[in-house]
Amino acid sequence: MLSGAFLMPAFSVVTFGCQMNAHDSSRMEEVLLGAGYDKAEGPESADVVVLNTCSVREKAEQKLRSEVGRLGLLKRKRPELLIGVAGCVAQQEGERLLKSLPQIDLIIGPDNIKELPSLLHDLESGGLPRVRTVFDVDEPSFLMAEPSRASSATSAYVTVMKGCNERCSYCIVPYTRGPERYRPAREILEEIRRFVDAGVREITLLGQTVNSYRDPEGRLPVAPHYGESRLKWPRGSVPREDETEFPALLYAIAEAAPELWRLRYTSPHPRHLTPSLIHAHEQIGMLAKHVHMPVQSGSNAMLKRMIRRYTREEYLERTRALTEAVPGLTLSTDMIVGFPGETDEDFEESISLVQEAGFVALFGFKYSQRPYTPALKLKDDVSEEEKSRRLTRLFEVVDAQKAAHLAGLVGREVAVLVDGTGKTGEASGRTEQNEIVHIEAPVGELPVSGSLVSVKIERAYKNSLRGSWLRTLAASPLPRDKIQSAIVTPRGESEKRSDAGRRSLPVV
Ligand code: 5AD
Ligand code: SF4
């Protein structure tokens, strides 16, 4: 129901899927707030609900269908309620979705976010349901974030590119997000400056293949070791083809925003883990000592069928060069089990690669057939039970590695960027290597969100660490009245929370 003559309509954006989607949702919210809409507490009290969808795996799509069903019931009571569907399922299904779920009023693709207010306005004035899913290939646009000091957090995401030119045979992303388009370095640096000025101290660069970045305006200086070929190169490829301007962008960010404490990126493609990127990790202090480098399989036969364009040996050579260059750097990865034709031996190759690479975290997925993907031609011939068994085994191996890694940190002093107080009021944060740390401190000394503190690790849990505060390395740049004060909680409660397995989805 439109909330009366004096109130603006209220919206609610519900996000499914990856960080790219979470980021798009923030842009949608900013666009709607800018157009005068209010933010509702949730879908129940909203006049407009936008479901921002994911279609990388089947489950996310089923979730959308049940969510639309639920909102449909709400709409029966309040026929003025507008239901929009954004994101990858919107881009993928378009008209078809409108036909199969008639409760929906608007289908909007990831590149059409800025048109959201005008499309909603048409609907509010009695317009018919619409589909708007056009890629901005000719004139790519990247909406600039508008952080304010008052609303700011410690960490923020910045998009550097969108779309994907790879053709991994299982993946729907090239279809739903279109070809690669790069954001001008000038805009990236400006957005990062805005965030830093608003108090942000950790930036994660986002892109489907984030390290394929090139500056469309060609303004970045050449990075050291550009195009060098110390490493073996993927079959049929030459160094220059895999080289990118991503390392140059990292140097430019470090120079433009020296106040940043941490710089991360996700998700890179192993092909672009070049000598110049490895060198950038050696040189740039703010680059976090953790890289998420999706591998997908440890079997060369599977990698070839997946069209990943590297071999197991090449992946290992590159990641080894990186961890040798930056001692202490941890690696995590994405892995698919049960890809068509994956034998027990192929799967064992994945297990041995996990061990050789020494991953301390892993996002594992059972292969699921997706529309419009080349792998549809292959028979989905690994049974559901076998996929489950392989996934369980994979998690057992990586969990043991993670446990050993976390146990090895007990007694060590680490720097933790405090990112908040838990529901029960406890301070926690992340290390450079991305471990979660729960922090104990004398009452009155418990660090606030946004500060960088030194912590002595005392205990390791399954997925996190506990330590005691030693000293504050850098105070929070955030306005004090916006920071919730942290209260110490009883041990038992936070332990349960910390062990509650974190396997949320990374960006593709
Ligand atoms: N089936 C299973 N997992 C998939 N991913 C992408 N497509 C599929 C699929 N069809 C996984 C990959 C990717 C992650 C984000 O999702 O591991 O890196
Ligand atoms: Fe592109 Fe990543 Fe999908 Fe491969 S898995 S097609 S690199 S988005």
Coordinates of C-alpha atoms and ligand atoms in Angstrom, one line a residue:
M1 CA 0.0 0.0 0.0
L2 CA 1.4 3.4 -0.9
S3 CA 2.0 5.0 2.5
G4 CA -0.3 8.0 2.2
A5 CA 0.0 11.5 0.7
F6 CA 2.9 12.7 2.8
L7 CA 5.0 9.5 2.9
M8 CA 7.1 8.3 0.1
P9 CA 6.7 4.6 -1.0
A10 CA 9.0 2.3 0.9
F11 CA 11.1 -0.4 -0.7
S12 CA 12.8 -3.6 0.4
V13 CA 15.6 -5.3 -1.5
V14 CA 16.1 -9.0 -0.7
T15 CA 19.5 -10.4 -1.9
F16 CA 20.3 -14.0 -2.9
G17 CA 23.8 -15.2 -4.0
C18 CA 27.2 -13.7 -4.3
Q19 CA 29.0 -10.6 -3.2
M20 CA 28.4 -9.1 -6.6
N21 CA 24.7 -9.4 -6.0
A22 CA 25.0 -7.9 -2.5
H23 CA 26.9 -5.0 -4.0
D24 CA 24.2 -4.5 -6.8
S25 CA 21.6 -4.5 -4.0
S26 CA 23.4 -1.6 -2.2
R27 CA 23.4 0.3 -5.5
M28 CA 19.7 -0.4 -6.0
E29 CA 19.0 0.9 -2.5
E30 CA 21.1 4.1 -3.2
V31 CA 19.3 4.7 -6.5
L32 CA 15.9 4.3 -4.8
L33 CA 16.8 6.5 -1.8
G34 CA 18.1 9.1 -4.3
A35 CA 14.7 9.0 -6.1
G36 CA 12.9 9.8 -2.8
Y37 CA 11.9 6.3 -1.7
D38 CA 12.1 5.3 1.9
K39 CA 13.7 2.1 3.1
A40 CA 11.2 -0.3 4.7
E41 CA 12.1 -2.6 7.6
G42 CA 11.4 -5.6 5.5
P43 CA 9.1 -6.9 2.6
E44 CA 6.1 -7.1 4.9
S45 CA 6.0 -3.3 5.3
A46 CA 7.2 -2.4 1.8
D47 CA 5.4 -0.9 -1.1
V48 CA 8.0 -2.2 -3.5
V49 CA 10.0 -5.5 -3.0
V50 CA 12.9 -6.2 -5.3
L51 CA 14.3 -9.8 -5.2
N52 CA 17.9 -9.7 -6.4
T53 CA 18.5 -13.2 -7.7
C54 CA 21.3 -15.7 -8.4
S55 CA 21.3 -18.5 -10.9
V56 CA 24.7 -20.0 -10.6
R57 CA 23.3 -23.1 -9.0
E58 CA 19.8 -24.6 -9.1
K59 CA 18.9 -24.1 -5.5
A60 CA 19.1 -20.3 -5.6
E61 CA 16.5 -20.3 -8.4
Q62 CA 14.1 -22.5 -6.4
K63 CA 14.5 -20.0 -3.6
L64 CA 13.3 -17.2 -5.8
R65 CA 10.2 -19.2 -6.8
S66 CA 9.2 -19.8 -3.2
E67 CA 9.9 -16.2 -2.3
V68 CA 7.7 -14.9 -5.1
G69 CA 5.0 -17.3 -3.9
R70 CA 5.2 -15.9 -0.4
L71 CA 5.1 -12.3 -1.7
G72 CA 2.1 -13.3 -3.9
L73 CA 0.1 -14.0 -0.7
L74 CA 1.0 -10.6 0.6
K75 CA 0.0 -9.1 -2.8
R76 CA -3.5 -10.7 -2.5
K77 CA -4.0 -8.6 0.6
R78 CA -2.3 -5.5 -0.8
P79 CA -2.8 -5.5 -4.6
E80 CA -0.7 -2.3 -4.9
L81 CA 2.4 -4.1 -3.8
L82 CA 5.0 -4.1 -6.6
I83 CA 7.2 -7.1 -7.0
G84 CA 10.4 -6.7 -8.9
V85 CA 13.0 -9.4 -9.8
A86 CA 16.6 -8.3 -10.5
G87 CA 19.9 -10.1 -10.9
C88 CA 20.9 -13.2 -12.9
V89 CA 17.6 -15.1 -13.0
A90 CA 15.9 -11.9 -14.2
Q91 CA 18.6 -11.6 -17.0
Q92 CA 18.4 -15.3 -17.8
E93 CA 14.6 -15.8 -17.8
G94 CA 13.2 -12.4 -18.8
E95 CA 9.7 -12.7 -20.4
R96 CA 9.5 -16.4 -19.4
L97 CA 9.6 -15.5 -15.8
L98 CA 6.9 -12.9 -16.2
K99 CA 4.7 -15.6 -17.8
S100 CA 5.3 -18.3 -15.2
L101 CA 5.1 -16.1 -12.2
P102 CA 2.3 -13.5 -12.9
Q103 CA 2.7 -11.9 -9.5
I104 CA 5.8 -10.2 -10.8
D105 CA 5.5 -6.6 -12.0
L106 CA 9.1 -5.9 -13.1
I107 CA 12.1 -7.9 -14.4
I108 CA 15.3 -5.8 -14.3
G109 CA 18.8 -6.9 -15.4
P110 CA 22.0 -6.1 -13.6
D111 CA 22.9 -3.4 -16.1
N112 CA 19.6 -1.6 -15.8
I113 CA 19.7 -0.7 -12.1
K114 CA 19.7 3.1 -12.6
E115 CA 16.5 2.8 -14.6
L116 CA 14.7 1.3 -11.5
P117 CA 13.0 4.5 -10.3
S118 CA 11.6 5.4 -13.7
L119 CA 10.4 1.9 -14.3
L120 CA 8.7 1.8 -10.9
H121 CA 7.1 5.2 -11.6
D122 CA 5.6 3.8 -14.8
L123 CA 4.1 0.9 -12.9
E124 CA 2.8 3.1 -10.0
S125 CA 1.0 5.2 -12.7
G126 CA -0.8 2.1 -14.0
G127 CA 1.8 0.8 -16.5
L128 CA 1.9 -2.9 -17.5
P129 CA 4.5 -5.3 -16.2
R130 CA 7.8 -4.8 -17.8
V131 CA 11.0 -6.6 -18.7
R132 CA 14.2 -4.5 -18.9
T133 CA 17.3 -6.7 -19.3
V134 CA 19.7 -4.9 -21.7
F135 CA 23.4 -5.2 -21.4
D136 CA 25.2 -1.8 -21.5
V137 CA 27.9 -3.2 -23.8
D138 CA 28.3 0.0 -25.9
E139 CA 28.4 2.3 -22.9
P140 CA 29.2 0.4 -19.8
S141 CA 28.2 2.2 -16.6
F142 CA 29.3 1.5 -13.1
L143 CA 27.2 3.3 -10.5
M144 CA 29.3 5.3 -8.1
A145 CA 28.7 4.6 -4.4
E146 CA 27.8 7.5 -2.2
P147 CA 29.1 6.6 1.2
S148 CA 28.6 9.1 4.1
R149 CA 30.6 9.2 7.3
A150 CA 27.4 8.7 9.3
S151 CA 26.4 5.4 7.5
S152 CA 29.8 4.0 6.8
A153 CA 31.2 0.7 7.8
T154 CA 34.8 -0.4 8.1
S155 CA 34.8 -2.5 4.9
A156 CA 33.4 -1.8 1.5
Y157 CA 33.3 -3.4 -2.0
V158 CA 34.3 -1.6 -5.1
T159 CA 33.4 -3.0 -8.6
V160 CA 36.3 -2.9 -11.1
M161 CA 34.9 -4.9 -13.9
K162 CA 31.7 -6.9 -14.8
G163 CA 30.8 -9.7 -17.1
C164 CA 33.1 -12.6 -18.1
N165 CA 34.9 -13.6 -21.3
E166 CA 35.8 -17.0 -20.1
R167 CA 33.6 -19.9 -21.2
C168 CA 33.9 -22.3 -18.3
S169 CA 31.6 -25.1 -19.6
Y170 CA 29.5 -25.4 -16.5
C171 CA 28.9 -21.7 -15.8
I172 CA 25.9 -19.5 -16.6
V173 CA 27.6 -16.2 -15.7
P174 CA 28.8 -15.3 -19.2
Y175 CA 25.2 -15.6 -20.3
T176 CA 23.6 -13.7 -17.4
R177 CA 26.3 -11.0 -16.9
G178 CA 27.4 -10.6 -20.5
P179 CA 30.9 -9.9 -21.9
E180 CA 33.7 -8.3 -19.8
R181 CA 33.5 -4.5 -19.3
Y182 CA 36.0 -2.6 -17.3
R183 CA 35.5 0.4 -15.1
P184 CA 37.9 3.3 -15.7
A185 CA 40.7 3.4 -13.1
R186 CA 39.9 7.1 -12.6
E187 CA 36.4 6.1 -11.3
I188 CA 37.7 3.3 -9.2
L189 CA 40.2 5.5 -7.5
E190 CA 37.5 8.2 -6.9
E191 CA 35.1 5.7 -5.4
I192 CA 37.9 4.3 -3.1
R193 CA 38.8 7.9 -2.0
R194 CA 35.1 8.5 -1.2
F195 CA 35.0 5.4 1.0
V196 CA 38.3 6.2 2.7
D197 CA 37.1 9.7 3.4
A198 CA 34.0 8.2 4.9
G199 CA 36.1 6.1 7.3
V200 CA 36.4 2.8 5.4
R201 CA 39.7 1.1 6.0
E202 CA 39.3 -2.2 4.1
I203 CA 38.4 -2.4 0.4
T204 CA 37.5 -5.6 -1.6
L205 CA 37.7 -5.2 -5.3
L206 CA 35.0 -7.1 -7.1
G207 CA 34.7 -8.6 -10.5
Q208 CA 33.7 -12.0 -12.1
T209 CA 37.4 -12.3 -13.2
V210 CA 38.7 -9.4 -11.3
N211 CA 42.3 -9.8 -12.3
S212 CA 41.6 -9.7 -16.0
Y213 CA 41.2 -5.9 -15.4
R214 CA 42.4 -3.4 -18.0
D215 CA 41.9 0.4 -17.8
P216 CA 39.6 1.3 -20.7
E217 CA 41.0 4.8 -20.6
G218 CA 44.6 3.5 -20.8
R219 CA 45.9 5.8 -18.0
L220 CA 47.7 3.3 -15.8
P221 CA 51.4 3.1 -15.9
V222 CA 53.0 -0.2 -16.7
A223 CA 53.5 -2.4 -13.6
P224 CA 56.9 -3.9 -12.8
H225 CA 57.5 -7.3 -14.4
Y226 CA 54.6 -6.8 -16.8
G227 CA 54.5 -9.6 -19.4
E228 CA 57.4 -11.5 -17.8
S229 CA 57.4 -15.3 -18.3
R230 CA 59.1 -16.7 -15.3
L231 CA 56.2 -19.2 -15.0
K232 CA 55.1 -21.9 -17.4
W233 CA 52.1 -20.6 -19.4
P234 CA 48.9 -22.4 -20.1
R235 CA 48.9 -24.5 -23.3
G236 CA 48.3 -22.4 -26.4
S237 CA 48.6 -19.2 -24.5
V238 CA 51.4 -16.6 -24.5
P239 CA 52.4 -14.4 -21.5
R240 CA 51.0 -11.2 -23.0
E241 CA 47.6 -12.8 -23.4
D242 CA 47.3 -13.5 -19.7
E243 CA 48.9 -10.3 -18.6
T244 CA 46.5 -7.6 -17.4
E245 CA 46.5 -4.2 -15.8
F246 CA 45.2 -5.5 -12.6
P247 CA 48.7 -5.2 -10.8
A248 CA 49.0 -1.6 -12.1
L249 CA 45.5 -0.9 -10.6
L250 CA 46.7 -2.3 -7.3
Y251 CA 49.7 0.0 -7.2
A252 CA 47.5 3.0 -8.2
I253 CA 45.1 2.3 -5.3
A254 CA 48.0 1.9 -2.8
E255 CA 49.3 5.3 -3.9
A256 CA 45.9 7.1 -4.0
A257 CA 44.6 5.8 -0.7
P258 CA 47.5 5.2 1.7
E259 CA 45.1 5.4 4.6
L260 CA 43.7 1.9 3.7
W261 CA 44.8 -0.8 6.0
R262 CA 43.7 -3.7 3.8
L263 CA 43.1 -4.3 0.2
R264 CA 41.5 -7.6 -1.1
Y265 CA 40.0 -8.8 -4.3
T266 CA 37.6 -11.5 -5.5
S267 CA 37.3 -13.6 -7.6
P268 CA 40.5 -13.9 -9.7
H269 CA 41.1 -16.4 -12.5
P270 CA 44.3 -18.5 -12.1
R271 CA 45.3 -17.6 -15.7
H272 CA 46.0 -14.0 -14.7
L273 CA 48.1 -14.9 -11.6
T274 CA 51.1 -13.5 -13.4
P275 CA 54.6 -12.7 -12.2
S276 CA 53.6 -9.0 -12.1
L277 CA 50.6 -9.8 -9.8
I278 CA 52.9 -11.9 -7.6
H279 CA 55.4 -9.1 -7.5
A280 CA 52.6 -6.6 -6.5
H281 CA 51.7 -8.9 -3.6
E282 CA 55.4 -8.7 -2.5
Q283 CA 55.5 -4.9 -2.8
I284 CA 52.1 -3.6 -1.6
G285 CA 51.9 -3.8 2.1
M286 CA 48.1 -3.2 2.3
L287 CA 47.4 -6.3 0.1
A288 CA 45.9 -8.8 2.5
K289 CA 47.8 -12.1 3.0
H290 CA 44.9 -14.1 1.7
V291 CA 43.8 -14.9 -1.8
H292 CA 40.7 -16.8 -2.9
M293 CA 41.8 -18.5 -6.1
P294 CA 39.0 -20.8 -7.6
V295 CA 40.5 -24.0 -9.0
Q296 CA 37.3 -26.1 -9.6
S297 CA 39.1 -29.4 -10.0
G298 CA 42.5 -31.1 -9.5
S299 CA 42.1 -33.4 -12.5
N300 CA 43.5 -32.3 -15.8
A301 CA 40.9 -34.2 -17.7
M302 CA 38.1 -32.4 -15.8
L303 CA 39.9 -29.0 -16.1
K304 CA 40.0 -29.5 -19.8
R305 CA 36.3 -30.4 -20.0
M306 CA 35.5 -27.4 -17.8
I307 CA 37.5 -25.2 -20.2
R308 CA 39.5 -23.7 -17.4
R309 CA 42.5 -23.1 -19.6
Y310 CA 45.1 -24.2 -17.1
T311 CA 46.5 -27.5 -15.8
R312 CA 46.8 -28.7 -12.3
E313 CA 50.5 -28.3 -12.6
E314 CA 50.2 -24.7 -13.7
Y315 CA 47.8 -23.8 -11.0
L316 CA 50.1 -25.3 -8.4
E317 CA 53.2 -23.6 -9.8
R318 CA 51.5 -20.2 -9.8
T319 CA 50.1 -20.4 -6.3
R320 CA 53.4 -21.8 -5.0
A321 CA 55.2 -18.8 -6.5
L322 CA 52.7 -16.6 -4.7
T323 CA 53.0 -18.2 -1.3
E324 CA 56.8 -18.2 -1.6
A325 CA 56.8 -14.5 -2.5
V326 CA 54.6 -13.7 0.5
P327 CA 55.3 -15.9 3.4
G328 CA 52.2 -16.6 5.5
L329 CA 49.8 -15.9 2.7
T330 CA 46.8 -18.3 2.9
L331 CA 44.8 -19.7 0.0
S332 CA 41.2 -20.6 -0.3
T333 CA 39.3 -21.9 -3.4
D334 CA 36.1 -23.1 -5.1
M335 CA 35.7 -26.7 -6.1
I336 CA 33.0 -28.5 -8.1
V337 CA 32.4 -32.2 -7.4
G338 CA 30.6 -34.6 -9.7
F339 CA 31.3 -32.8 -13.0
P340 CA 30.2 -35.0 -16.0
G341 CA 32.6 -37.9 -16.4
E342 CA 34.4 -37.3 -13.0
T343 CA 35.7 -40.7 -11.9
D344 CA 36.9 -41.7 -8.5
E345 CA 40.5 -41.2 -9.7
D346 CA 39.6 -37.7 -11.0
F347 CA 38.1 -36.9 -7.6
E348 CA 41.2 -38.2 -5.8
E349 CA 43.2 -35.7 -7.9
S350 CA 41.0 -32.9 -6.5
I351 CA 41.7 -34.2 -3.0
S352 CA 45.5 -34.3 -3.6
L353 CA 45.4 -30.9 -5.1
V354 CA 43.7 -29.5 -2.0
Q355 CA 46.5 -31.1 0.1
E356 CA 49.3 -29.9 -2.1
A357 CA 48.0 -26.3 -2.4
G358 CA 47.3 -26.3 1.4
F359 CA 43.9 -24.5 1.2
V360 CA 42.6 -23.3 4.5
A361 CA 39.1 -22.7 3.3
L362 CA 37.0 -24.1 0.4
F363 CA 33.6 -23.5 -1.1
G364 CA 32.5 -26.8 -2.5
F365 CA 29.6 -27.3 -4.9
K366 CA 27.9 -30.3 -6.4
Y367 CA 27.8 -29.9 -10.1
S368 CA 24.4 -28.8 -11.3
Q369 CA 23.3 -28.5 -14.9
R370 CA 22.6 -24.9 -15.9
P371 CA 20.7 -23.7 -18.9
Y372 CA 22.6 -22.2 -21.9
T373 CA 25.9 -23.8 -20.7
P374 CA 28.2 -25.8 -23.0
A375 CA 28.3 -28.7 -20.4
L376 CA 24.6 -29.4 -21.1
K377 CA 25.9 -31.5 -24.0
L378 CA 27.7 -33.8 -21.4
K379 CA 25.7 -36.3 -19.5
D380 CA 25.3 -35.4 -15.8
D381 CA 26.4 -38.9 -15.0
V382 CA 27.6 -38.8 -11.3
S383 CA 24.7 -39.7 -9.0
E384 CA 23.4 -37.3 -6.4
E385 CA 24.6 -39.7 -3.6
E386 CA 28.1 -39.9 -5.1
K387 CA 28.2 -36.1 -5.4
S388 CA 27.2 -35.8 -1.7
R389 CA 29.8 -38.4 -0.7
R390 CA 32.6 -36.6 -2.6
L391 CA 31.5 -33.2 -1.1
T392 CA 31.6 -34.6 2.4
R393 CA 35.0 -36.1 1.9
L394 CA 36.3 -32.8 0.4
F395 CA 35.1 -30.9 3.4
E396 CA 36.7 -33.4 5.8
V397 CA 40.1 -32.9 4.1
V398 CA 39.9 -29.1 4.1
D399 CA 38.5 -28.9 7.6
A400 CA 41.4 -30.9 8.9
Q401 CA 43.8 -28.5 7.1
K402 CA 41.9 -25.5 8.5
A403 CA 42.0 -27.0 12.0
A404 CA 45.8 -27.5 11.8
H405 CA 46.3 -24.0 10.4
L406 CA 44.1 -22.4 13.2
A407 CA 45.8 -24.5 15.9
G408 CA 49.2 -23.3 14.6
L409 CA 48.2 -19.7 15.3
V410 CA 47.7 -20.3 19.0
G411 CA 50.2 -18.3 21.0
R412 CA 50.8 -15.9 18.1
E413 CA 50.2 -12.2 18.0
V414 CA 48.0 -11.1 15.1
A415 CA 46.5 -7.8 13.9
V416 CA 42.7 -7.9 13.8
L417 CA 40.5 -5.4 12.0
V418 CA 37.4 -5.2 14.3
D419 CA 34.3 -5.4 12.2
G420 CA 31.7 -5.4 14.8
T421 CA 30.1 -6.7 17.8
G422 CA 28.1 -9.9 17.5
K423 CA 24.5 -10.3 18.3
T424 CA 25.4 -10.9 21.9
G425 CA 27.6 -7.9 22.0
E426 CA 31.1 -9.4 21.6
A427 CA 33.9 -7.8 19.7
S428 CA 35.2 -9.7 16.7
G429 CA 37.1 -9.2 13.5
R430 CA 39.3 -10.6 10.9
T431 CA 43.1 -11.1 10.5
E432 CA 45.0 -10.2 7.3
Q433 CA 44.7 -13.9 6.5
N434 CA 41.0 -13.8 6.8
E435 CA 40.6 -15.8 10.1
I436 CA 37.7 -14.8 12.3
V437 CA 38.9 -13.7 15.8
H438 CA 36.7 -13.3 18.9
I439 CA 38.3 -10.7 21.2
E440 CA 38.4 -10.5 24.9
A441 CA 39.5 -7.4 26.7
P442 CA 39.2 -5.8 30.1
V443 CA 35.8 -4.1 30.5
G444 CA 36.2 -0.6 29.1
E445 CA 39.1 -1.6 26.8
L446 CA 37.0 -3.8 24.4
P447 CA 37.8 -2.5 20.9
V448 CA 35.2 -0.8 18.8
S449 CA 34.3 -1.5 15.2
G450 CA 36.8 -0.1 12.7
S451 CA 39.8 -0.2 14.9
L452 CA 42.9 -2.3 14.2
V453 CA 44.1 -4.1 17.2
S454 CA 46.8 -6.5 18.2
V455 CA 45.5 -9.8 19.7
K456 CA 47.2 -12.7 21.3
I457 CA 45.6 -15.9 20.1
E458 CA 44.7 -18.3 22.9
R459 CA 42.3 -20.8 21.5
A460 CA 41.4 -22.3 18.1
Y461 CA 37.9 -23.5 17.3
K462 CA 36.6 -25.2 14.1
N463 CA 36.2 -22.0 12.1
S464 CA 37.6 -19.2 14.2
L465 CA 40.0 -18.1 16.9
R466 CA 39.8 -16.5 20.3
G467 CA 42.3 -14.2 21.7
S468 CA 43.0 -11.4 24.1
W469 CA 43.5 -7.8 23.3
L470 CA 47.0 -6.6 23.7
R471 CA 47.0 -3.1 22.3
T472 CA 45.2 -0.9 19.8
L473 CA 47.3 -0.4 16.7
A474 CA 45.1 2.2 15.0
A475 CA 41.9 3.8 16.3
S476 CA 38.6 3.6 14.4
P477 CA 38.2 6.4 11.9
L478 CA 34.4 6.0 12.2
P479 CA 32.4 8.6 14.2
R480 CA 32.2 7.4 17.7
D481 CA 28.4 7.8 18.1
K482 CA 27.8 5.4 15.3
I483 CA 29.8 2.6 16.9
Q484 CA 28.0 0.2 19.1
S485 CA 29.8 -0.3 22.3
A486 CA 31.0 -3.9 22.8
I487 CA 30.0 -5.9 25.8
V488 CA 31.8 -9.1 26.9
T489 CA 29.7 -12.3 26.5
P490 CA 29.9 -15.6 28.3
R491 CA 32.4 -17.9 26.5
G492 CA 30.0 -20.8 25.7
E493 CA 27.7 -18.7 23.5
S494 CA 30.3 -17.3 21.2
E495 CA 31.9 -20.7 20.8
K496 CA 28.7 -22.1 19.5
R497 CA 28.4 -19.3 17.0
S498 CA 32.0 -19.5 15.9
D499 CA 31.7 -23.2 15.1
A500 CA 28.5 -22.7 13.1
G501 CA 30.4 -23.4 9.7
R502 CA 30.7 -20.5 7.4
R503 CA 30.2 -21.6 3.8
S504 CA 28.6 -18.5 2.3
L505 CA 29.0 -18.0 -1.4
P506 CA 31.9 -16.2 -2.9
V507 CA 31.5 -14.0 -6.0
V508 CA 31.8 -15.6 -9.4
Ligands
5AD1 N1 27.4 -26.3 -10.7 C1 28.1 -26.2 -9.5 N2 28.8 -25.2 -9.2 C2 29.0 -24.2 -10.0 N3 29.7 -23.0 -9.9 C3 29.4 -22.3 -11.0 N4 28.6 -22.9 -11.8 C4 28.3 -24.1 -11.2 C5 27.5 -25.2 -11.6 N5 26.9 -25.3 -12.8 C6 30.5 -22.7 -8.7 C7 32.0 -22.5 -9.2 C8 32.2 -21.1 -9.0 C9 31.3 -20.8 -7.8 C10 30.9 -19.4 -7.6 O1 30.1 -21.5 -8.1 O2 32.8 -23.2 -8.2 O3 33.5 -20.7 -8.8
SF4_2 FE1 33.6 -16.8 -15.8 FE2 34.1 -17.7 -13.3 FE3 32.0 -18.6 -14.6 FE4 34.4 -19.3 -15.4 S1 33.4 -19.8 -13.4 S2 32.7 -18.6 -16.8 S3 35.6 -17.5 -15.0 S4 32.3 -16.4 -14.0

